[in-house]
mmCIF file of C-alpha atoms and ligand atoms in Angstrom:
data_model
loop_
_atom_site.group_PDB
_atom_site.id
_atom_site.type_symbol
_atom_site.label_atom_id
_atom_site.label_comp_id
_atom_site.label_asym_id
_atom_site.label_seq_id
_atom_site.Cartn_x
_atom_site.Cartn_y
_atom_site.Cartn_z
ATOM 1 C CA MET A 446 107.359 81.373 83.683
ATOM 2 C CA ASN A 447 104.303 80.083 81.881
ATOM 3 C CA SER A 448 104.370 80.007 78.129
ATOM 4 C CA PRO A 449 101.704 82.293 76.600
ATOM 5 C CA GLY A 450 99.328 79.451 75.725
ATOM 6 C CA ASP A 451 99.759 77.689 79.042
ATOM 7 C CA ILE A 452 96.565 78.183 81.044
ATOM 8 C CA SER A 453 96.280 76.288 84.294
ATOM 9 C CA PRO A 454 92.842 75.043 85.449
ATOM 10 C CA ASN A 455 93.036 77.457 88.391
ATOM 11 C CA LYS A 456 93.717 80.369 86.123
ATOM 12 C CA ALA A 457 90.909 79.384 83.797
ATOM 13 C CA MET A 458 88.557 79.195 86.781
ATOM 14 C CA SER A 459 89.577 82.576 88.114
ATOM 15 C CA ALA A 460 89.135 84.132 84.677
ATOM 16 C CA LEU A 461 85.735 82.511 84.436
ATOM 17 C CA ARG A 462 84.862 83.919 87.825
ATOM 18 C CA LEU A 463 85.808 87.377 86.594
ATOM 19 C CA CYS A 464 83.895 87.032 83.388
ATOM 20 C CA SER A 465 80.839 84.888 83.995
ATOM 21 C CA PRO A 466 77.792 86.989 84.866
ATOM 22 C CA ARG A 467 76.331 84.063 86.821
ATOM 23 C CA LEU A 468 79.275 84.011 89.188
ATOM 24 C CA LEU A 469 79.587 87.728 89.626
ATOM 25 C CA PRO A 470 78.900 89.444 92.914
ATOM 26 C CA PRO A 471 75.376 90.853 93.184
ATOM 27 C CA ASN A 472 76.690 94.372 92.918
ATOM 28 C CA PRO A 473 75.759 96.163 89.702
ATOM 29 C CA HIS A 474 78.641 98.570 90.065
ATOM 30 C CA LEU A 475 81.232 95.787 90.157
ATOM 31 C CA HIS A 476 79.420 93.887 87.443
ATOM 32 C CA ARG A 477 79.585 96.815 85.081
ATOM 33 C CA HIS A 478 83.191 97.670 85.701
ATOM 34 C CA TYR A 479 84.668 94.233 86.079
ATOM 35 C CA LEU A 480 83.087 93.084 82.839
ATOM 36 C CA SER A 481 82.231 95.813 80.400
ATOM 37 C CA SER A 482 85.151 98.112 81.102
ATOM 38 C CA LEU A 483 87.679 95.264 80.925
ATOM 39 C CA SER A 484 88.837 96.202 84.366
ATOM 40 C CA SER A 485 91.796 94.934 86.320
ATOM 41 C CA SER A 486 91.411 92.639 89.271
ATOM 42 C CA PRO A 487 93.461 89.784 90.655
ATOM 43 C CA PHE A 488 90.651 88.724 92.966
ATOM 44 C CA SER A 489 88.064 85.992 92.905
ATOM 45 C CA SER A 490 84.395 86.873 92.984
ATOM 46 C CA SER A 491 84.123 85.901 96.639
ATOM 47 C CA SER A 492 86.898 88.204 97.749
ATOM 48 C CA LEU A 493 85.506 90.904 95.474
ATOM 49 C CA ARG A 494 82.233 90.571 97.270
ATOM 50 C CA SER A 495 83.818 90.951 100.681
ATOM 51 C CA ARG A 496 85.969 93.834 99.488
ATOM 52 C CA SER A 497 83.160 95.759 97.896
ATOM 53 C CA LEU A 498 80.973 95.419 100.927
ATOM 54 C CA ALA A 499 83.767 95.926 103.395
ATOM 55 C CA PRO A 500 83.270 99.640 104.007
ATOM 56 C CA PHE A 501 79.679 98.971 104.982
ATOM 57 C CA LYS A 502 80.172 95.762 106.975
ATOM 58 C CA LYS A 503 82.732 97.064 109.388
ATOM 59 C CA LEU A 504 82.473 100.664 110.436
ATOM 60 C CA PRO A 505 85.978 102.047 110.824
ATOM 61 C CA ARG A 506 86.408 104.229 113.856
ATOM 62 C CA SER A 507 87.128 107.249 111.682
ATOM 63 C CA CYS A 508 83.668 106.943 110.087
ATOM 64 C CA LEU A 509 82.098 107.679 113.402
ATOM 65 C CA GLY A 510 83.586 111.123 113.767
ATOM 66 C CA SER A 511 86.114 112.475 116.227
ATOM 67 C CA GLN A 512 83.769 113.024 119.194
ATOM 68 C CA PRO A 513 83.549 110.313 121.863
ATOM 69 C CA VAL A 514 80.804 107.998 120.645
ATOM 70 C CA LEU A 515 78.044 107.504 123.196
ATOM 71 C CA GLY A 516 75.307 104.900 123.039
ATOM 72 C CA MET A 517 72.740 107.260 121.522
ATOM 73 C CA GLU A 518 75.182 108.465 118.911
ATOM 74 C CA VAL A 519 75.984 104.902 117.873
ATOM 75 C CA LEU A 520 72.271 104.149 117.552
ATOM 76 C CA ARG A 521 71.774 107.276 115.465
ATOM 77 C CA LEU A 522 74.609 106.368 113.120
ATOM 78 C CA LEU A 523 73.443 102.799 112.797
ATOM 79 C CA LYS A 524 70.278 104.028 111.088
ATOM 80 C CA PRO A 525 71.178 103.366 107.410
ATOM 81 C CA ASN A 526 70.236 106.846 106.170
ATOM 82 C CA ASN A 527 72.322 108.605 108.781
ATOM 83 C CA PHE A 528 75.272 106.318 108.210
ATOM 84 C CA PHE A 529 75.378 106.815 104.469
ATOM 85 C CA ARG A 530 74.945 110.582 104.832
ATOM 86 C CA HIS A 531 77.720 110.714 107.417
ATOM 87 C CA PHE A 532 80.052 108.481 105.383
ATOM 88 C CA TRP A 533 79.685 110.283 102.083
ATOM 89 C CA THR A 534 79.820 113.841 103.383
ATOM 90 C CA ARG A 535 83.097 113.562 105.262
ATOM 91 C CA GLY A 536 86.124 115.388 103.834
ATOM 92 C CA SER A 537 87.640 113.721 100.769
ATOM 93 C CA LEU A 538 91.087 113.158 102.314
ATOM 94 C CA ASP A 539 89.333 111.490 105.246
ATOM 95 C CA LYS A 540 87.462 109.157 102.907
ATOM 96 C CA ASN A 541 90.652 108.460 101.000
ATOM 97 C CA LYS A 542 92.280 107.521 104.316
ATOM 98 C CA THR A 543 89.441 105.111 105.063
ATOM 99 C CA LEU A 544 89.925 103.459 101.660
ATOM 100 C CA VAL A 545 93.648 103.136 102.370
ATOM 101 C CA GLU A 546 92.907 101.636 105.806
ATOM 102 C CA HIS A 547 90.767 98.973 104.148
ATOM 103 C CA LEU A 548 93.544 98.125 101.696
ATOM 104 C CA GLN A 549 95.861 97.759 104.711
ATOM 105 C CA GLN A 550 93.389 95.565 106.590
ATOM 106 C CA TYR A 551 93.092 93.262 103.589
ATOM 107 C CA GLY A 552 96.874 92.987 103.265
ATOM 108 C CA VAL A 553 97.112 94.637 99.838
ATOM 109 C CA LEU A 554 99.027 97.551 101.323
ATOM 110 C CA LYS A 555 102.026 96.107 103.137
ATOM 111 C CA THR A 556 104.475 98.934 103.732
ATOM 112 C CA ASP A 557 104.352 102.338 105.410
ATOM 113 C CA LYS A 558 105.950 103.947 102.375
ATOM 114 C CA VAL A 559 103.219 102.919 99.934
ATOM 115 C CA THR A 560 100.468 103.496 102.498
ATOM 116 C CA GLU A 561 101.720 107.029 103.050
ATOM 117 C CA VAL A 562 101.822 107.874 99.347
ATOM 118 C CA MET A 563 98.287 106.536 98.783
ATOM 119 C CA GLU A 564 97.089 108.593 101.734
ATOM 120 C CA THR A 565 98.749 111.693 100.329
ATOM 121 C CA ILE A 566 97.527 111.418 96.733
ATOM 122 C CA ASP A 567 93.747 111.758 97.008
ATOM 123 C CA ARG A 568 92.107 109.397 94.494
ATOM 124 C CA GLY A 569 89.061 111.689 94.576
ATOM 125 C CA LEU A 570 90.991 114.282 92.552
ATOM 126 C CA PHE A 571 91.633 111.812 89.715
ATOM 127 C CA VAL A 572 88.236 110.296 88.942
ATOM 128 C CA PRO A 573 85.638 112.003 86.745
ATOM 129 C CA HIS A 574 82.809 113.896 88.457
ATOM 130 C CA GLY A 575 79.932 111.672 89.391
ATOM 131 C CA SER A 576 81.982 108.494 89.987
ATOM 132 C CA ALA A 577 82.521 107.051 93.454
ATOM 133 C CA PRO A 578 86.266 107.498 93.951
ATOM 134 C CA TYR A 579 86.636 105.702 97.270
ATOM 135 C CA VAL A 580 85.152 102.356 96.271
ATOM 136 C CA ASP A 581 87.618 99.589 95.464
ATOM 137 C CA SER A 582 86.670 99.311 91.840
ATOM 138 C CA PRO A 583 87.936 100.577 88.487
ATOM 139 C CA MET A 584 85.966 103.464 86.960
ATOM 140 C CA SER A 585 85.414 104.514 83.391
ATOM 141 C CA ILE A 586 87.372 107.648 82.442
ATOM 142 C CA GLY A 587 86.058 107.823 78.870
ATOM 143 C CA TYR A 588 87.771 106.891 75.576
ATOM 144 C CA ASN A 589 87.307 103.189 76.426
ATOM 145 C CA ALA A 590 89.758 103.520 79.308
ATOM 146 C CA THR A 591 89.466 103.106 83.072
ATOM 147 C CA ILE A 592 91.249 104.277 86.182
ATOM 148 C CA SER A 593 92.457 101.032 87.758
ATOM 149 C CA ALA A 594 90.971 99.836 91.033
ATOM 150 C CA PRO A 595 92.713 101.053 94.192
ATOM 151 C CA HIS A 596 93.860 97.504 95.057
ATOM 152 C CA MET A 597 95.650 97.293 91.689
ATOM 153 C CA HIS A 598 97.326 100.649 92.238
ATOM 154 C CA ALA A 599 98.403 99.446 95.691
ATOM 155 C CA THR A 600 99.654 96.102 94.307
ATOM 156 C CA CYS A 601 101.757 97.770 91.612
ATOM 157 C CA LEU A 602 103.189 100.349 94.016
ATOM 158 C CA GLU A 603 104.170 97.574 96.453
ATOM 159 C CA LEU A 604 105.829 95.594 93.642
ATOM 160 C CA LEU A 605 107.807 98.630 92.468
ATOM 161 C CA LYS A 606 108.569 100.378 95.770
ATOM 162 C CA ASP A 607 112.272 99.395 95.943
ATOM 163 C CA ASN A 608 112.751 100.922 92.494
ATOM 164 C CA LEU A 609 110.995 104.139 93.480
ATOM 165 C CA GLN A 610 113.585 105.426 95.957
ATOM 166 C CA PRO A 611 114.390 109.146 96.069
ATOM 167 C CA GLY A 612 116.361 110.153 92.980
ATOM 168 C CA MET A 613 115.257 107.169 90.850
ATOM 169 C CA ARG A 614 113.482 107.263 87.473
ATOM 170 C CA ALA A 615 110.022 105.877 86.779
ATOM 171 C CA LEU A 616 108.020 105.455 83.582
ATOM 172 C CA ASP A 617 104.220 105.029 83.690
ATOM 173 C CA VAL A 618 102.940 103.707 80.341
ATOM 174 C CA GLY A 619 99.192 104.235 79.828
ATOM 175 C CA SER A 620 99.130 106.894 82.534
ATOM 176 C CA GLY A 621 95.386 107.615 82.083
ATOM 177 C CA THR A 622 94.314 109.853 84.969
ATOM 178 C CA GLY A 623 97.915 110.415 86.117
ATOM 179 C CA TYR A 624 97.208 108.874 89.544
ATOM 180 C CA LEU A 625 100.161 106.460 89.565
ATOM 181 C CA THR A 626 102.472 108.948 87.848
ATOM 182 C CA ALA A 627 101.743 111.302 90.776
ATOM 183 C CA CYS A 628 102.400 108.529 93.338
ATOM 184 C CA PHE A 629 105.687 107.655 91.623
ATOM 185 C CA ALA A 630 106.682 111.337 91.601
ATOM 186 C CA LEU A 631 106.153 111.666 95.359
ATOM 187 C CA MET A 632 108.233 108.547 95.963
ATOM 188 C CA VAL A 633 111.195 109.455 93.720
ATOM 189 C CA GLY A 634 111.052 113.097 94.858
ATOM 190 C CA PRO A 635 112.394 116.274 93.257
ATOM 191 C CA GLN A 636 115.752 114.691 92.338
ATOM 192 C CA GLY A 637 114.045 111.795 90.557
ATOM 193 C CA ARG A 638 111.888 111.571 87.407
ATOM 194 C CA SER A 639 108.333 110.351 86.975
ATOM 195 C CA VAL A 640 107.213 110.236 83.347
ATOM 196 C CA GLY A 641 103.657 109.407 82.272
ATOM 197 C CA ILE A 642 102.913 108.382 78.669
ATOM 198 C CA GLU A 643 99.344 108.254 77.406
ATOM 199 C CA HIS A 644 98.172 108.159 73.776
ATOM 200 C CA ILE A 645 94.787 109.944 74.201
ATOM 201 C CA PRO A 646 95.523 113.710 74.193
ATOM 202 C CA GLU A 647 92.311 114.552 76.096
ATOM 203 C CA LEU A 648 93.283 112.166 78.905
ATOM 204 C CA VAL A 649 96.751 113.707 79.125
ATOM 205 C CA ALA A 650 95.239 117.211 79.356
ATOM 206 C CA ALA A 651 92.846 116.036 82.093
ATOM 207 C CA SER A 652 95.636 114.214 83.954
ATOM 208 C CA ILE A 653 97.720 117.407 84.050
ATOM 209 C CA GLU A 654 94.777 119.223 85.658
ATOM 210 C CA ASN A 655 94.343 116.353 88.136
ATOM 211 C CA VAL A 656 97.991 116.462 89.163
ATOM 212 C CA LYS A 657 97.864 120.266 89.519
ATOM 213 C CA ARG A 658 95.196 119.851 92.200
ATOM 214 C CA SER A 659 97.118 117.090 93.995
ATOM 215 C CA ALA A 660 100.008 116.886 96.438
ATOM 216 C CA ALA A 661 102.321 116.300 93.440
ATOM 217 C CA ALA A 662 101.571 119.725 91.878
ATOM 218 C CA GLN A 663 104.945 121.255 92.742
ATOM 219 C CA LEU A 664 106.803 118.305 91.189
ATOM 220 C CA LEU A 665 104.915 118.884 87.934
ATOM 221 C CA LYS A 666 105.777 122.572 88.072
ATOM 222 C CA ASP A 667 109.465 121.843 88.705
ATOM 223 C CA GLY A 668 109.644 119.255 85.914
ATOM 224 C CA SER A 669 110.464 116.083 87.855
ATOM 225 C CA LEU A 670 106.939 114.884 86.944
ATOM 226 C CA SER A 671 105.912 115.088 83.287
ATOM 227 C CA LEU A 672 103.002 113.771 81.228
ATOM 228 C CA HIS A 673 103.252 113.260 77.467
ATOM 229 C CA VAL A 674 101.049 112.278 74.542
ATOM 230 C CA ALA A 675 102.792 109.355 72.840
ATOM 231 C CA ASP A 676 102.533 105.686 71.991
ATOM 232 C CA GLY A 677 103.769 104.008 75.153
ATOM 233 C CA ARG A 678 104.783 100.846 73.315
ATOM 234 C CA PHE A 679 107.921 102.762 72.351
ATOM 235 C CA GLY A 680 108.594 103.994 75.887
ATOM 236 C CA TRP A 681 110.102 107.445 76.335
ATOM 237 C CA ARG A 682 113.757 107.549 75.349
ATOM 238 C CA GLU A 683 114.376 111.119 76.529
ATOM 239 C CA GLU A 684 114.501 110.128 80.227
ATOM 240 C CA ALA A 685 115.648 106.486 79.877
ATOM 241 C CA PRO A 686 116.916 104.258 81.399
ATOM 242 C CA TYR A 687 114.324 103.715 84.130
ATOM 243 C CA ASP A 688 114.593 102.033 87.527
ATOM 244 C CA ALA A 689 110.856 101.310 87.463
ATOM 245 C CA ILE A 690 108.447 100.847 84.564
ATOM 246 C CA HIS A 691 104.717 100.404 85.117
ATOM 247 C CA VAL A 692 102.424 99.508 82.235
ATOM 248 C CA GLY A 693 98.734 100.177 82.894
ATOM 249 C CA ALA A 694 97.363 98.314 79.856
ATOM 250 C CA ALA A 695 97.778 94.701 78.745
ATOM 251 C CA ALA A 696 100.356 93.940 76.050
ATOM 252 C CA SER A 697 100.205 90.831 73.851
ATOM 253 C CA GLU A 698 103.917 90.566 74.501
ATOM 254 C CA ILE A 699 106.407 92.761 76.343
ATOM 255 C CA PRO A 700 107.452 95.619 74.025
ATOM 256 C CA GLN A 701 111.160 95.430 73.143
ATOM 257 C CA ALA A 702 111.590 99.211 73.625
ATOM 258 C CA LEU A 703 110.462 98.921 77.244
ATOM 259 C CA LEU A 704 112.937 96.096 77.926
ATOM 260 C CA GLU A 705 115.693 98.231 76.412
ATOM 261 C CA GLN A 706 114.729 101.288 78.469
ATOM 262 C CA LEU A 707 114.794 99.351 81.763
ATOM 263 C CA LYS A 708 117.983 100.040 83.718
ATOM 264 C CA PRO A 709 120.146 97.094 84.832
ATOM 265 C CA GLY A 710 118.803 96.442 88.345
ATOM 266 C CA GLY A 711 115.438 97.856 87.219
ATOM 267 C CA ARG A 712 111.963 96.359 87.533
ATOM 268 C CA MET A 713 108.933 96.466 85.265
ATOM 269 C CA VAL A 714 105.342 95.525 86.137
ATOM 270 C CA ILE A 715 103.244 94.774 83.075
ATOM 271 C CA PRO A 716 100.004 92.899 82.378
ATOM 272 C CA VAL A 717 100.623 90.462 79.519
ATOM 273 C CA GLY A 718 98.056 88.534 77.520
ATOM 274 C CA ASP A 719 94.896 89.066 75.528
ATOM 275 C CA PHE A 720 91.881 87.474 77.196
ATOM 276 C CA PHE A 721 93.827 85.613 79.891
ATOM 277 C CA GLN A 722 96.323 88.043 81.343
ATOM 278 C CA ASP A 723 99.098 87.799 83.922
ATOM 279 C CA LEU A 724 100.594 90.667 85.823
ATOM 280 C CA GLN A 725 104.260 89.996 85.085
ATOM 281 C CA VAL A 726 107.200 91.285 87.073
ATOM 282 C CA VAL A 727 110.262 91.724 84.880
ATOM 283 C CA ALA A 728 113.662 92.177 86.527
ATOM 284 C CA LYS A 729 116.761 93.238 84.630
ATOM 285 C CA LYS A 730 119.852 91.950 86.432
ATOM 286 C CA PRO A 731 123.031 94.037 86.628
ATOM 287 C CA ASP A 732 124.501 91.915 83.778
ATOM 288 C CA GLY A 733 121.511 92.856 81.579
ATOM 289 C CA SER A 734 119.820 89.437 81.673
ATOM 290 C CA ILE A 735 116.058 89.317 82.227
ATOM 291 C CA THR A 736 113.940 87.245 84.620
ATOM 292 C CA ILE A 737 110.128 87.240 84.581
ATOM 293 C CA HIS A 738 107.575 85.927 87.040
ATOM 294 C CA ASN A 739 103.794 85.931 87.015
ATOM 295 C CA GLU A 740 102.412 87.748 90.029
ATOM 296 C CA THR A 741 98.672 87.226 89.555
ATOM 297 C CA SER A 742 95.881 86.944 86.976
ATOM 298 C CA VAL A 743 94.399 90.275 85.931
ATOM 299 C CA ARG A 744 92.090 91.937 83.414
ATOM 300 C CA TYR A 745 93.277 95.243 81.949
ATOM 301 C CA VAL A 746 92.332 97.231 78.834
ATOM 302 C CA PRO A 747 94.704 96.465 75.922
ATOM 303 C CA LEU A 748 97.930 98.301 75.150
ATOM 304 C CA THR A 749 97.084 99.110 71.571
ATOM 305 C CA SER A 750 96.924 101.809 68.915
ATOM 306 C CA ARG A 751 94.857 104.945 69.532
ATOM 307 C CA SER A 752 92.553 104.171 66.604
ATOM 308 C CA ALA A 753 91.881 100.598 67.783
ATOM 309 C CA GLN A 754 91.058 101.904 71.261
ATOM 310 C CA LEU A 755 88.740 104.634 70.020
ATOM 311 C CA GLN A 756 86.898 102.081 67.853
ATOM 312 C CA ASN A 757 86.418 100.020 71.039
ATOM 313 C CA TYR A 758 89.151 97.553 70.075
HETATM 314 N N1 SAH B 119 96.879 103.483 85.042
HETATM 315 C C1 SAH B 119 95.948 104.478 84.588
HETATM 316 C C2 SAH B 119 95.097 104.104 83.407
HETATM 317 C C3 SAH B 119 94.786 102.644 83.194
HETATM 318 S S1 SAH B 119 93.783 102.342 81.747
HETATM 319 C C4 SAH B 119 95.047 104.890 85.734
HETATM 320 O O1 SAH B 119 94.854 104.111 86.658
HETATM 321 O O2 SAH B 119 94.514 105.995 85.670
HETATM 322 C C5 SAH B 119 95.053 102.109 80.529
HETATM 323 C C6 SAH B 119 95.464 103.359 79.822
HETATM 324 O O3 SAH B 119 96.402 102.973 78.822
HETATM 325 C C7 SAH B 119 94.333 104.062 79.105
HETATM 326 O O4 SAH B 119 94.284 105.400 79.527
HETATM 327 C C8 SAH B 119 94.707 103.959 77.625
HETATM 328 O O5 SAH B 119 94.316 105.098 76.894
HETATM 329 C C9 SAH B 119 96.215 103.802 77.707
HETATM 330 N N2 SAH B 119 96.855 103.167 76.552
HETATM 331 C C10 SAH B 119 96.480 102.063 75.869
HETATM 332 N N3 SAH B 119 97.336 101.801 74.864
HETATM 333 C C11 SAH B 119 98.301 102.773 74.918
HETATM 334 C C12 SAH B 119 99.467 103.038 74.136
HETATM 335 N N4 SAH B 119 99.827 102.288 73.087
HETATM 336 N N5 SAH B 119 100.211 104.096 74.479
HETATM 337 C C13 SAH B 119 99.869 104.899 75.513
HETATM 338 N N6 SAH B 119 98.767 104.710 76.275
HETATM 339 C C14 SAH B 119 98.000 103.637 75.991
#
């Protein structure tokens, strides 16, 4: 494990790539979100560029509709105006599926289990009106917070999947829109627990509405999924210990309460650091000892106090 001040040249370069306007992809949307909103991304600018353009470079079959595609139809769809109209007016679950297919093609989604849950929980129900939900980018959700990019959701779900088996317990700290809390709930099922903790009351209220519209609605109603207003740095003792803990905001150091609330055999995924951040994977062995490894470099909003966040840190 790297010590906190230990920054390799590679890491410094990748952080520079994420933060230097000169090296950013020529996409104003990515520029805005990857810089100003302190977004989360483990990718270099070059792979960001190919990811962000991917939906438009390679037309997935599903974009072309279910009818057999004849020559004339292909020509019609290849006209930019027709293509964009066709792409953006398809049903939302269809568009969500296309996003998921791209994450599969790029190797971010590796398993059927995680692919299925991301297909089932429609990201479109969790982003504010007016944002583009099916683009692989974080989006502002207000209160100086963002919904993480789909590739980060996929990465965290893949890292935690073995600790999200039916009947297990999951804690989502900094639950924001409730998207990952809903994914966890589907994976652990009605016998399990998925608990979201978020310190902005308005975001918790909105996340409850989001979940009510989603495929996880029944789990919320039955109580296996719950969303609470609280300071996530202290975890949520009522349902502890947890098999899986996800932290959606970057901590200066791993909060002791979260380590204590992790079950022996449990796994936590947490971004750690201030400017330079690592997505750390913390494993608690059956004997209670802890191992930590750095998965990738990331950029998340800070895990902080409500007042610091509302004053823009
Ligand atoms: N994973 C979520 C949100 C990510 S943004 C999603 O994808 O929708 C990080 C979230 O952490 C923000 O909503 C922010 O309000 C919240 N947060 C930051 N510090 C917190 C703290 N101390 N306790 C609880 N939530 C916190």
